Coordinates of C-alpha atoms in Angstrom, one line a residue:
Chain A
M5 CA 0.0 0.0 0.0
T6 CA 3.0 2.3 0.3
T7 CA 5.3 3.3 -2.5
E8 CA 8.2 5.6 -2.7
T9 CA 6.1 7.8 -4.8
A10 CA 5.9 11.5 -4.1
R11 CA 7.2 11.0 -0.6
P12 CA 8.3 14.3 0.8
E13 CA 12.1 14.4 1.0
H14 CA 12.2 15.1 4.8
T15 CA 10.4 12.0 5.8
N16 CA 12.0 9.3 7.9
Y17 CA 9.5 6.8 6.8
V18 CA 12.0 4.7 4.9
H19 CA 11.4 1.5 3.1
G20 CA 11.1 0.3 -0.4
Y21 CA 14.4 1.0 -2.2
S22 CA 15.5 -2.6 -2.1
D23 CA 14.9 -5.3 -4.8
A24 CA 12.8 -7.2 -2.3
E25 CA 10.6 -4.2 -1.8
A26 CA 10.2 -3.6 -5.5
R27 CA 9.2 -7.3 -5.8
R28 CA 6.7 -6.9 -3.0
L29 CA 5.1 -3.9 -4.7
G30 CA 4.9 -5.9 -7.9
D31 CA 3.2 -8.9 -6.1
Q32 CA 0.9 -6.5 -4.4
A33 CA -0.2 -4.9 -7.7
D34 CA -0.8 -8.2 -9.4
T35 CA -3.0 -9.5 -6.5
L36 CA -5.0 -6.3 -6.5
V37 CA -5.1 -5.4 -10.1
E38 CA -8.6 -6.8 -10.7
L39 CA -10.0 -5.3 -7.5
L40 CA -8.5 -1.8 -7.9
H41 CA -7.9 -1.2 -11.6
A42 CA -10.3 -3.3 -13.7
D43 CA -12.8 -0.5 -14.1
T44 CA -10.3 2.2 -15.1
A45 CA -9.9 2.6 -18.8
Y46 CA -9.3 5.8 -20.7
P47 CA -10.0 6.3 -24.4
A48 CA -7.1 6.1 -26.9
G49 CA -5.6 9.5 -27.4
S50 CA -6.5 10.7 -23.9
R51 CA -3.8 12.8 -22.2
V52 CA -3.3 11.0 -18.9
L53 CA -1.1 12.0 -16.0
E54 CA -0.1 9.4 -13.4
A55 CA 1.1 11.4 -10.5
G56 CA 3.6 9.4 -8.3
C57 CA 4.1 6.4 -10.5
G58 CA 6.7 5.0 -8.2
V59 CA 8.3 1.8 -9.5
G60 CA 5.5 1.5 -12.1
A61 CA 3.6 -1.2 -10.3
Q62 CA 0.2 0.4 -11.2
T63 CA 1.5 2.0 -14.4
V64 CA 1.8 -1.3 -16.4
H65 CA -1.9 -2.1 -15.5
L66 CA -3.1 1.4 -16.4
L67 CA -1.4 1.1 -19.8
A68 CA -2.6 -2.4 -20.4
A69 CA -6.2 -1.4 -19.8
S70 CA -6.0 1.8 -21.9
P71 CA -4.1 1.1 -25.1
G72 CA -3.3 4.3 -27.1
V73 CA -3.4 6.7 -24.2
L74 CA -0.7 9.5 -24.1
L75 CA 0.6 8.9 -20.6
T76 CA 2.9 11.2 -18.6
A77 CA 4.2 9.4 -15.5
A78 CA 5.7 11.6 -12.8
D79 CA 7.7 10.7 -9.7
L80 CA 9.8 12.5 -7.1
S81 CA 12.4 9.6 -7.1
A82 CA 14.7 9.2 -10.1
E83 CA 15.5 5.7 -8.9
S84 CA 11.8 4.7 -8.8
L85 CA 11.2 6.3 -12.1
A86 CA 14.1 4.3 -13.7
Q87 CA 12.5 1.1 -12.3
A88 CA 9.1 2.1 -13.7
R89 CA 10.6 2.8 -17.1
A90 CA 12.3 -0.6 -17.2
R91 CA 9.1 -2.4 -16.1
V92 CA 7.0 -0.7 -18.7
A93 CA 9.6 -1.4 -21.4
E94 CA 9.5 -5.0 -20.5
Q95 CA 5.7 -5.5 -20.0
V96 CA 4.1 -2.9 -22.2
P97 CA 6.7 -2.2 -24.8
A98 CA 4.3 -0.5 -27.3
A99 CA 3.2 2.1 -24.7
D100 CA 3.8 5.8 -25.3
V101 CA 5.0 7.3 -22.0
V102 CA 6.7 10.6 -21.1
W103 CA 8.7 10.2 -17.9
H104 CA 8.8 13.2 -15.7
H105 CA 11.1 13.5 -12.7
G106 CA 9.7 16.0 -10.3
D107 CA 7.4 17.0 -7.5
L108 CA 3.7 16.7 -8.2
H109 CA 3.2 20.1 -6.4
K110 CA 5.3 21.9 -9.0
L111 CA 4.5 20.2 -12.3
P112 CA 5.8 22.2 -15.2
F113 CA 2.7 21.6 -17.3
P114 CA 0.2 24.3 -18.5
D115 CA -3.2 24.6 -16.9
G116 CA -5.6 22.0 -18.2
A117 CA -2.9 20.0 -19.9
F118 CA -4.4 16.6 -19.1
D119 CA -7.8 14.9 -19.7
H120 CA -7.4 12.6 -16.8
V121 CA -5.2 12.3 -13.6
F122 CA -4.6 9.0 -11.9
L123 CA -2.9 8.5 -8.5
C124 CA -2.6 5.4 -6.4
F125 CA -1.1 5.2 -2.9
V126 CA 0.2 8.7 -3.2
L127 CA -1.9 11.1 -1.1
E128 CA -1.1 8.9 2.0
H129 CA 2.5 10.2 1.8
L130 CA 1.8 13.9 1.5
P131 CA 1.9 16.2 4.5
D132 CA -0.8 18.3 2.9
P133 CA -2.9 16.1 0.5
A134 CA -5.3 19.1 -0.1
A135 CA -2.4 21.1 -1.6
G136 CA -1.4 18.1 -3.7
L137 CA -5.0 17.8 -5.0
A138 CA -5.1 21.5 -5.8
A139 CA -1.8 21.2 -7.8
L140 CA -3.2 18.3 -9.7
R141 CA -6.5 20.0 -10.4
R142 CA -4.7 22.9 -12.0
V143 CA -3.2 20.6 -14.8
L144 CA -6.6 18.9 -15.3
R145 CA -8.9 20.3 -18.0
P146 CA -12.4 21.3 -17.1
G147 CA -14.6 18.2 -17.4
G148 CA -11.6 16.0 -16.9
T149 CA -11.5 13.3 -14.2
I150 CA -9.3 12.4 -11.3
T151 CA -9.1 8.8 -10.1
V152 CA -7.6 8.3 -6.6
I153 CA -6.9 5.0 -4.9
E154 CA -5.8 4.8 -1.2
G155 CA -5.7 2.2 1.5
D156 CA -6.7 2.7 5.1
H157 CA -4.8 0.7 7.7
G158 CA -7.6 1.2 10.3
S159 CA -9.7 -1.1 8.1
A160 CA -7.5 -4.1 9.0
F161 CA -9.2 -6.6 11.3
F162 CA -8.6 -10.3 11.5
H163 CA -9.2 -13.6 13.3
P164 CA -7.8 -14.6 15.6
D165 CA -7.9 -11.1 17.0
S166 CA -4.8 -10.0 18.8
P167 CA -4.0 -6.8 20.7
A168 CA -0.3 -7.4 19.9
A169 CA -1.0 -7.4 16.2
R170 CA -3.2 -4.3 16.4
R171 CA -0.4 -2.5 18.2
T172 CA 2.1 -3.5 15.6
I173 CA -0.1 -2.1 12.8
D174 CA -0.5 1.1 14.9
H175 CA 3.3 1.5 14.9
L176 CA 3.2 1.7 11.1
V177 CA 0.4 4.3 11.3
R178 CA 2.3 6.4 13.8
L179 CA 5.6 6.2 11.9
Q180 CA 3.8 7.3 8.7
A181 CA 2.1 10.1 10.6
A182 CA 5.5 11.2 12.1
G183 CA 6.8 11.3 8.5
G184 CA 4.0 13.7 7.5
G185 CA 1.7 11.0 6.0
D186 CA -1.6 9.4 6.8
G187 CA -2.1 5.6 6.8
L188 CA -5.8 6.2 7.5
L189 CA -6.3 8.4 4.4
G190 CA -8.8 6.2 2.6
R191 CA -11.7 7.2 4.7
R192 CA -11.0 10.9 4.0
L193 CA -11.1 10.8 0.2
H194 CA -14.6 12.1 -0.1
P195 CA -14.2 15.2 2.0
L196 CA -10.7 15.9 0.6
L197 CA -11.8 15.8 -3.0
T198 CA -14.9 17.8 -2.2
A199 CA -13.0 20.5 -0.4
A200 CA -10.5 20.6 -3.3
G201 CA -13.4 21.7 -5.6
F202 CA -14.0 18.5 -7.5
T203 CA -17.6 17.6 -8.2
G204 CA -19.5 14.3 -8.7
V205 CA -17.2 12.8 -6.1
A206 CA -17.9 9.0 -6.1
V207 CA -16.0 6.9 -3.6
R208 CA -16.4 3.2 -3.4
P209 CA -14.8 0.8 -0.9
R210 CA -12.8 -2.1 -2.4
T211 CA -12.6 -4.8 0.1
V212 CA -10.0 -7.6 0.3
Y213 CA -11.2 -10.5 2.5
A214 CA -9.2 -13.7 2.8
D215 CA -10.0 -16.8 4.7
G216 CA -9.1 -20.5 4.8
G217 CA -11.1 -21.0 1.6
R218 CA -8.9 -18.6 -0.3
P219 CA -5.3 -19.6 0.5
A220 CA -3.8 -17.9 -2.5
L221 CA -5.3 -14.6 -1.4
A222 CA -4.2 -15.1 2.2
E223 CA -0.7 -15.7 0.8
G224 CA -0.6 -13.0 -1.8
F225 CA -2.4 -10.3 0.2
T226 CA -2.4 -11.0 3.9
L227 CA 1.2 -12.3 4.1
R228 CA 3.1 -10.9 1.1
T229 CA 1.4 -7.6 1.0
F230 CA 0.0 -6.5 4.3
V231 CA 2.2 -8.4 6.8
A232 CA 5.3 -7.7 4.7
M233 CA 4.5 -4.0 4.7
V234 CA 4.1 -3.9 8.5
E235 CA 7.2 -6.0 9.1
A236 CA 9.2 -3.6 6.9
V237 CA 9.0 -0.9 9.6
R238 CA 10.5 -3.1 12.3
A239 CA 13.9 -1.4 12.5
E240 CA 12.3 2.0 12.4
A241 CA 9.7 1.2 15.1
L242 CA 12.5 -0.1 17.4
A243 CA 14.7 2.9 16.7
A244 CA 11.8 5.2 17.5
G245 CA 11.3 3.4 20.8
L246 CA 7.7 2.4 20.0
T247 CA 8.1 -1.2 20.8
T248 CA 10.5 -4.0 21.8
P249 CA 11.8 -6.7 19.4
E250 CA 9.7 -9.3 21.4
A251 CA 6.5 -7.3 21.2
F252 CA 6.9 -6.4 17.6
D253 CA 7.7 -10.0 16.6
R254 CA 4.8 -11.3 18.5
G255 CA 2.5 -8.9 16.7
I256 CA 3.8 -10.1 13.4
A257 CA 3.5 -13.8 14.4
D258 CA -0.1 -13.1 15.4
L259 CA -0.8 -11.4 12.1
R260 CA 0.6 -14.4 10.3
R261 CA -2.0 -16.6 12.0
A262 CA -4.7 -14.6 10.3
A263 CA -3.3 -16.1 7.0
G264 CA -3.5 -19.6 8.3
P265 CA -6.3 -22.2 7.5
D266 CA -8.4 -21.0 10.5
G267 CA -7.7 -17.3 10.1
T268 CA -9.4 -14.5 8.3
F269 CA -8.2 -11.1 7.3
H270 CA -10.1 -8.0 6.1
Y271 CA -8.8 -4.8 4.5
T272 CA -10.5 -1.9 2.7
F273 CA -9.1 0.2 -0.1
F274 CA -11.1 3.2 -1.4
K275 CA -11.3 4.2 -5.0
A276 CA -12.6 7.7 -5.9
V277 CA -13.5 9.2 -9.2
A278 CA -14.3 12.9 -9.5
V279 CA -14.6 15.6 -12.1
N280 CA -12.9 19.0 -12.4
P281 CA -15.9 21.3 -13.0
Chain B
M7 CA -27.4 -5.5 14.0
T8 CA -28.7 -6.9 17.1
T9 CA -32.1 -8.5 17.6
E10 CA -33.9 -10.2 20.4
T11 CA -33.5 -13.3 18.6
A12 CA -32.3 -16.4 20.3
R13 CA -30.7 -14.4 23.0
P14 CA -29.8 -16.6 26.0
E15 CA -32.1 -16.0 28.8
H16 CA -29.4 -15.2 31.4
T17 CA -27.9 -12.2 29.4
N18 CA -27.9 -8.7 30.8
Y19 CA -27.6 -7.3 27.3
V20 CA -31.0 -5.7 27.3
H21 CA -32.5 -3.6 24.6
G22 CA -35.1 -4.0 22.0
Y23 CA -38.4 -4.7 23.6
S24 CA -39.7 -1.2 23.0
D25 CA -41.7 0.0 20.0
A26 CA -38.8 2.4 19.2
E27 CA -36.5 -0.6 19.0
A28 CA -38.8 -2.6 16.8
R29 CA -39.0 0.4 14.5
R30 CA -35.2 0.7 14.5
L31 CA -34.9 -2.9 13.5
G32 CA -37.4 -2.4 10.7
D33 CA -35.5 0.7 9.4
Q34 CA -32.3 -1.2 9.6
A35 CA -33.7 -4.1 7.6
D36 CA -35.1 -1.9 4.9
T37 CA -31.8 0.0 4.5
L38 CA -29.9 -3.2 4.3
V39 CA -32.2 -5.5 2.4
E40 CA -30.6 -5.1 -1.0
L41 CA -27.1 -5.5 0.4
L42 CA -27.7 -8.5 2.6
H43 CA -30.7 -10.4 1.2
A44 CA -31.0 -9.7 -2.6
D45 CA -29.1 -12.9 -3.5
T46 CA -31.0 -15.3 -1.2
A47 CA -33.9 -17.0 -2.9
Y48 CA -35.2 -20.5 -2.3
P49 CA -37.3 -22.6 -4.7
A50 CA -41.0 -22.8 -4.1
G51 CA -41.8 -25.8 -2.0
S52 CA -38.4 -25.7 -0.2
R53 CA -38.6 -26.4 3.6
V54 CA -36.8 -23.5 5.1
L55 CA -36.0 -22.8 8.7
E56 CA -35.3 -19.3 9.9
A57 CA -33.6 -19.7 13.3
G58 CA -34.0 -16.7 15.5
C59 CA -36.5 -14.7 13.4
G60 CA -36.8 -12.0 16.1
V61 CA -39.4 -9.4 15.3
G62 CA -39.5 -10.6 11.7
A63 CA -37.4 -7.8 10.3
Q64 CA -35.6 -10.2 7.9
T65 CA -38.5 -12.7 7.6
V66 CA -40.6 -10.5 5.4
H67 CA -37.8 -10.0 3.0
L68 CA -37.0 -13.7 2.9
L69 CA -40.6 -14.5 2.2
A70 CA -40.9 -11.8 -0.5
A71 CA -37.8 -13.1 -2.3
S72 CA -38.9 -16.8 -2.1
P73 CA -42.6 -17.1 -2.8
G74 CA -44.0 -20.5 -2.2
V75 CA -41.4 -21.7 0.4
L76 CA -42.6 -23.6 3.4
L77 CA -41.1 -21.5 6.2
T78 CA -40.7 -22.4 9.8
A79 CA -39.7 -19.3 11.8
A80 CA -38.4 -20.0 15.3
D81 CA -37.5 -17.7 18.2
L82 CA -36.8 -17.9 21.9
S83 CA -38.9 -14.8 22.7
A84 CA -42.7 -15.2 22.5
E85 CA -43.1 -11.4 22.4
S86 CA -40.7 -11.1 19.4
L87 CA -42.5 -14.0 17.7
A88 CA -45.8 -12.3 18.1
Q89 CA -44.4 -9.1 16.5
A90 CA -42.9 -11.2 13.6
R91 CA -46.3 -12.9 13.0
A92 CA -48.1 -9.5 12.9
R93 CA -45.5 -8.1 10.6
V94 CA -45.7 -11.0 8.2
A95 CA -49.5 -11.0 8.3
E96 CA -49.4 -7.3 7.2
Q97 CA -46.6 -7.4 4.7
V98 CA -46.7 -10.9 3.2
P99 CA -50.2 -12.1 3.9
A100 CA -50.1 -15.0 1.4
A101 CA -47.0 -16.5 3.1
D102 CA -47.2 -20.0 4.6
V103 CA -45.3 -19.8 7.9
V104 CA -45.2 -22.2 10.9
W105 CA -44.2 -20.2 14.0
H106 CA -42.2 -22.0 16.6
H107 CA -41.5 -20.7 20.0
G108 CA -38.4 -22.3 21.4
D109 CA -34.6 -22.6 21.7
L110 CA -32.7 -23.2 18.5
H111 CA -30.5 -25.6 20.4
K112 CA -33.4 -27.9 21.2
L113 CA -35.6 -27.8 18.1
P114 CA -38.2 -30.6 18.2
F115 CA -37.8 -31.4 14.4
P116 CA -36.4 -34.7 13.1
D117 CA -33.0 -34.9 11.6
G118 CA -32.8 -33.5 8.1
A119 CA -36.2 -31.9 8.3
F120 CA -35.2 -28.8 6.3
D121 CA -33.7 -28.1 2.9
H122 CA -32.3 -24.8 4.0
V123 CA -31.5 -22.9 7.2
F124 CA -31.3 -19.2 7.4
L125 CA -30.1 -17.1 10.3
C126 CA -29.3 -13.4 10.5
F127 CA -27.8 -11.6 13.5
V128 CA -28.3 -14.6 15.7
L129 CA -24.9 -16.3 16.3
E130 CA -23.5 -13.1 17.8
H131 CA -25.8 -13.6 20.8
L132 CA -25.0 -17.2 21.5
P133 CA -22.5 -18.1 24.2
D134 CA -21.4 -21.1 22.1
P135 CA -22.1 -20.5 18.4
A136 CA -20.5 -23.8 17.5
A137 CA -23.1 -25.6 19.5
G138 CA -25.8 -23.6 17.8
L139 CA -24.5 -24.5 14.4
A140 CA -24.3 -28.2 15.3
A141 CA -27.9 -28.1 16.4
L142 CA -29.0 -26.5 13.2
R143 CA -26.9 -28.8 11.1
R144 CA -28.8 -31.7 12.6
V145 CA -32.1 -30.5 11.2
L146 CA -30.7 -29.8 7.8
R147 CA -30.8 -32.5 5.2
P148 CA -27.6 -33.7 3.5
G149 CA -27.0 -31.4 0.6
G150 CA -29.0 -28.7 2.2
T151 CA -27.6 -25.2 2.7
I152 CA -27.1 -22.9 5.6
T153 CA -27.0 -19.1 5.1
V154 CA -25.6 -17.0 7.9
I155 CA -25.4 -13.2 8.1
E156 CA -23.5 -11.4 10.9
G157 CA -22.0 -8.0 11.5
D158 CA -18.7 -7.2 13.1
H159 CA -18.4 -4.0 15.2
G160 CA -14.6 -4.0 14.8
S161 CA -15.2 -3.2 11.1
A162 CA -16.6 0.3 12.1
F163 CA -14.2 3.1 11.2
F164 CA -15.1 6.7 10.3
H165 CA -14.0 10.2 9.6
P166 CA -13.5 12.3 11.6
D167 CA -11.7 9.6 13.6
S168 CA -12.3 9.9 17.4
P169 CA -10.9 7.9 20.3
A170 CA -14.0 8.8 22.3
A171 CA -16.3 7.3 19.6
R172 CA -14.1 4.2 19.3
R173 CA -14.3 3.7 23.1
T174 CA -18.1 4.0 23.0
I175 CA -18.3 1.3 20.4
D176 CA -16.0 -0.8 22.5
H177 CA -18.4 -0.5 25.4
L178 CA -21.1 -2.2 23.3
V179 CA -18.7 -5.0 22.4
R180 CA -17.7 -5.5 26.0
L181 CA -21.3 -5.6 27.2
Q182 CA -22.2 -8.1 24.5
A183 CA -19.3 -10.2 25.5
A184 CA -20.3 -10.0 29.2
G185 CA -23.7 -11.3 28.1
G186 CA -22.1 -14.3 26.4
G187 CA -22.2 -12.9 22.9
D188 CA -19.6 -11.7 20.4
G189 CA -20.0 -8.4 18.5
L190 CA -17.0 -9.3 16.4
L191 CA -18.4 -12.6 15.2
G192 CA -18.5 -11.7 11.5
R193 CA -14.8 -12.3 11.0
R194 CA -15.2 -15.8 12.6
L195 CA -17.9 -17.2 10.2
H196 CA -15.5 -19.2 8.0
P197 CA -13.7 -21.0 10.8
L198 CA -16.9 -21.6 12.8
L199 CA -18.8 -23.1 9.8
T200 CA -15.8 -25.2 8.8
A201 CA -15.3 -26.5 12.3
A202 CA -19.0 -27.4 12.5
G203 CA -18.6 -29.7 9.5
F204 CA -20.1 -27.7 6.8
T205 CA -18.4 -27.8 3.4
G206 CA -18.1 -25.4 0.5
V207 CA -18.1 -22.5 3.0
A208 CA -18.2 -19.3 1.0
V209 CA -18.0 -16.1 3.1
R210 CA -18.3 -12.7 1.4
P211 CA -18.0 -9.3 3.1
R212 CA -21.0 -6.9 2.5
T213 CA -19.7 -3.4 3.1
V214 CA -21.8 -0.4 4.0
Y215 CA -20.0 2.9 3.2
A216 CA -21.7 6.2 3.6
D217 CA -20.3 9.7 2.9
G218 CA -21.4 13.2 2.1
G219 CA -22.5 12.0 -1.3
R220 CA -25.0 9.6 0.2
P221 CA -26.9 11.5 2.8
A222 CA -29.8 9.0 2.8
L223 CA -27.5 6.1 3.7
A224 CA -25.7 8.2 6.3
E225 CA -29.1 8.9 7.9
G226 CA -30.6 5.4 7.4
F227 CA -27.5 3.4 8.3
T228 CA -24.9 5.5 10.2
L229 CA -27.4 7.4 12.4
R230 CA -30.6 5.3 12.6
T231 CA -28.9 1.9 12.6
F232 CA -25.4 2.0 13.9
V233 CA -25.4 5.1 16.2
A234 CA -28.8 4.1 17.5
M235 CA -27.6 0.7 18.4
V236 CA -24.6 2.0 20.3
E237 CA -26.6 4.7 22.0
A238 CA -29.1 2.1 23.2
V239 CA -26.5 0.6 25.7
R240 CA -26.0 4.0 27.4
A241 CA -27.7 3.1 30.7
E242 CA -26.2 -0.4 30.7
A243 CA -22.7 1.0 30.1
L244 CA -23.1 3.5 32.9
A245 CA -24.5 0.9 35.3
A246 CA -21.5 -1.4 34.5
G247 CA -19.1 1.5 35.3
L248 CA -17.5 1.4 31.9
T249 CA -17.9 5.1 31.3
T250 CA -19.3 8.4 32.5
P251 CA -22.3 10.2 31.0
E252 CA -20.0 12.9 29.6
A253 CA -17.6 10.5 28.0
F254 CA -20.4 8.3 26.5
D255 CA -22.2 11.3 25.1
R256 CA -19.1 12.7 23.6
G257 CA -18.5 9.4 21.8
I258 CA -22.0 9.5 20.5
A259 CA -21.7 13.1 19.4
D260 CA -18.4 12.3 17.6
L261 CA -20.0 9.3 15.9
R262 CA -22.8 11.6 14.7
R263 CA -20.3 13.8 13.0
A264 CA -19.4 10.8 10.8
A265 CA -22.9 11.1 9.3
G266 CA -22.5 14.8 8.6
P267 CA -21.7 16.3 5.1
D268 CA -17.9 16.1 5.7
G269 CA -18.0 12.7 7.5
T270 CA -17.6 9.1 6.3
F271 CA -18.6 5.8 7.9
H272 CA -17.6 2.2 7.1
Y273 CA -19.1 -1.1 8.3
T274 CA -18.8 -4.6 7.1
F275 CA -21.3 -7.4 7.4
F276 CA -20.4 -11.0 6.4
K277 CA -22.7 -13.4 4.6
A278 CA -21.8 -17.0 4.5
V279 CA -23.4 -19.9 2.5
A280 CA -22.3 -23.5 3.2
V281 CA -23.5 -27.0 2.6
N282 CA -24.3 -29.8 4.9
P283 CA -22.4 -32.7 3.3

């Protein structure tokens, strides 16, 4: 649910620059592509901006679903952008993409330069998501749409329930907040987009639910996406004095039980589509 | 999400015998009927048992969707059963219903007497839901199906977030637990049904999400269903020493903000269908 994308430079919320992390983000996108992206398709010839493309985990699906779009993919990290470019070259070689290295708050494009803006797991990292939305609305033409996908870590609940596991998830939320982000942003999409002046704001929850009857989803989402994301902040949570190794590891072990044959796991993403009036 | 249905007689978890409560349960059922019941329809002539029909809030929808079924509706409360009978007589007068006053653990029906068993917001009130499922499986014929709908109060999250509101919801969960129930049962449906010997257990989350773009849902579900349910335990929470009037009322006031134009509210029900092998 987190990417390096558009993360403000001052944040301490560090993970994701390793190969393992890039692989995790790829796994995550494949597991979730149907749930999150299947209903996003832009007409050929549309000028589309993906703001905060990160390592391109979503970019390849966007391009596959919308052949013939004129995509501009922007990211704050040159390293992520290079990975995104390589991924697209391999998976969607015919795609026509302009790669832009820069901050989404200071895009060098004229007003109304795009027909559609797409961003996925980006607002959660911004200290001021309203300012980010305002900057993106500027480059969107009147009548153009914005599509925003975000998670919400407060939507995670599971069986067996475990206070230790809940605390461990809360460490992630606190660290993200300390870095200026918001791991609970999904629930705020409607008011944020409305306040930014978008109209026709339609937000729909996209729920992932895995149980013993869906072992592949428990493996692909619960373990390899969610638990891996929480586990990735171990060193940072310890350095910040939020927890002890024993308590953190117990939380992770309890979370893993939710992916077992008797366990269940629930998580909600939110997908919003709105219009620039 | 709670009904009088099949509540064990020793519980202190009291609400629901007033007219206001019966109305609330009716409102709730109308708001949720499409989400929870639209895909349940039994063939004419099927022998169906509704275990814990309560005041008939779900019964009328079950009958409307499945004309010609031979329904037996059972409940532990004679008073609820009388209300259910009156509701069905008014709303589905042609329905053929046998009303049974009794405990679902001790049904006087032969093994395999029913083709289908349906229960909604019942397991959450049982001290031993596994025993309840075993008793119901006995009266279900081999190859027959069981359909179970439950909420999970741990799925409630909202904007603006509020620790006071979260604590107030937690009082409801604790009171229900003290009465032998489980307000977090939804997440356990898959392991419970599997352990009870059912096969082909398919559990699907049914999410209610209301925001400023859906004021009728915010009114019908967030306020009149969820907040009303939490508010109904005020006296009991105070008597149990869980909270103060000020703290409880602040939690309720904060929850109400989630139904305002800038608020959002999320809740997940779970619906399970399984087969008696």
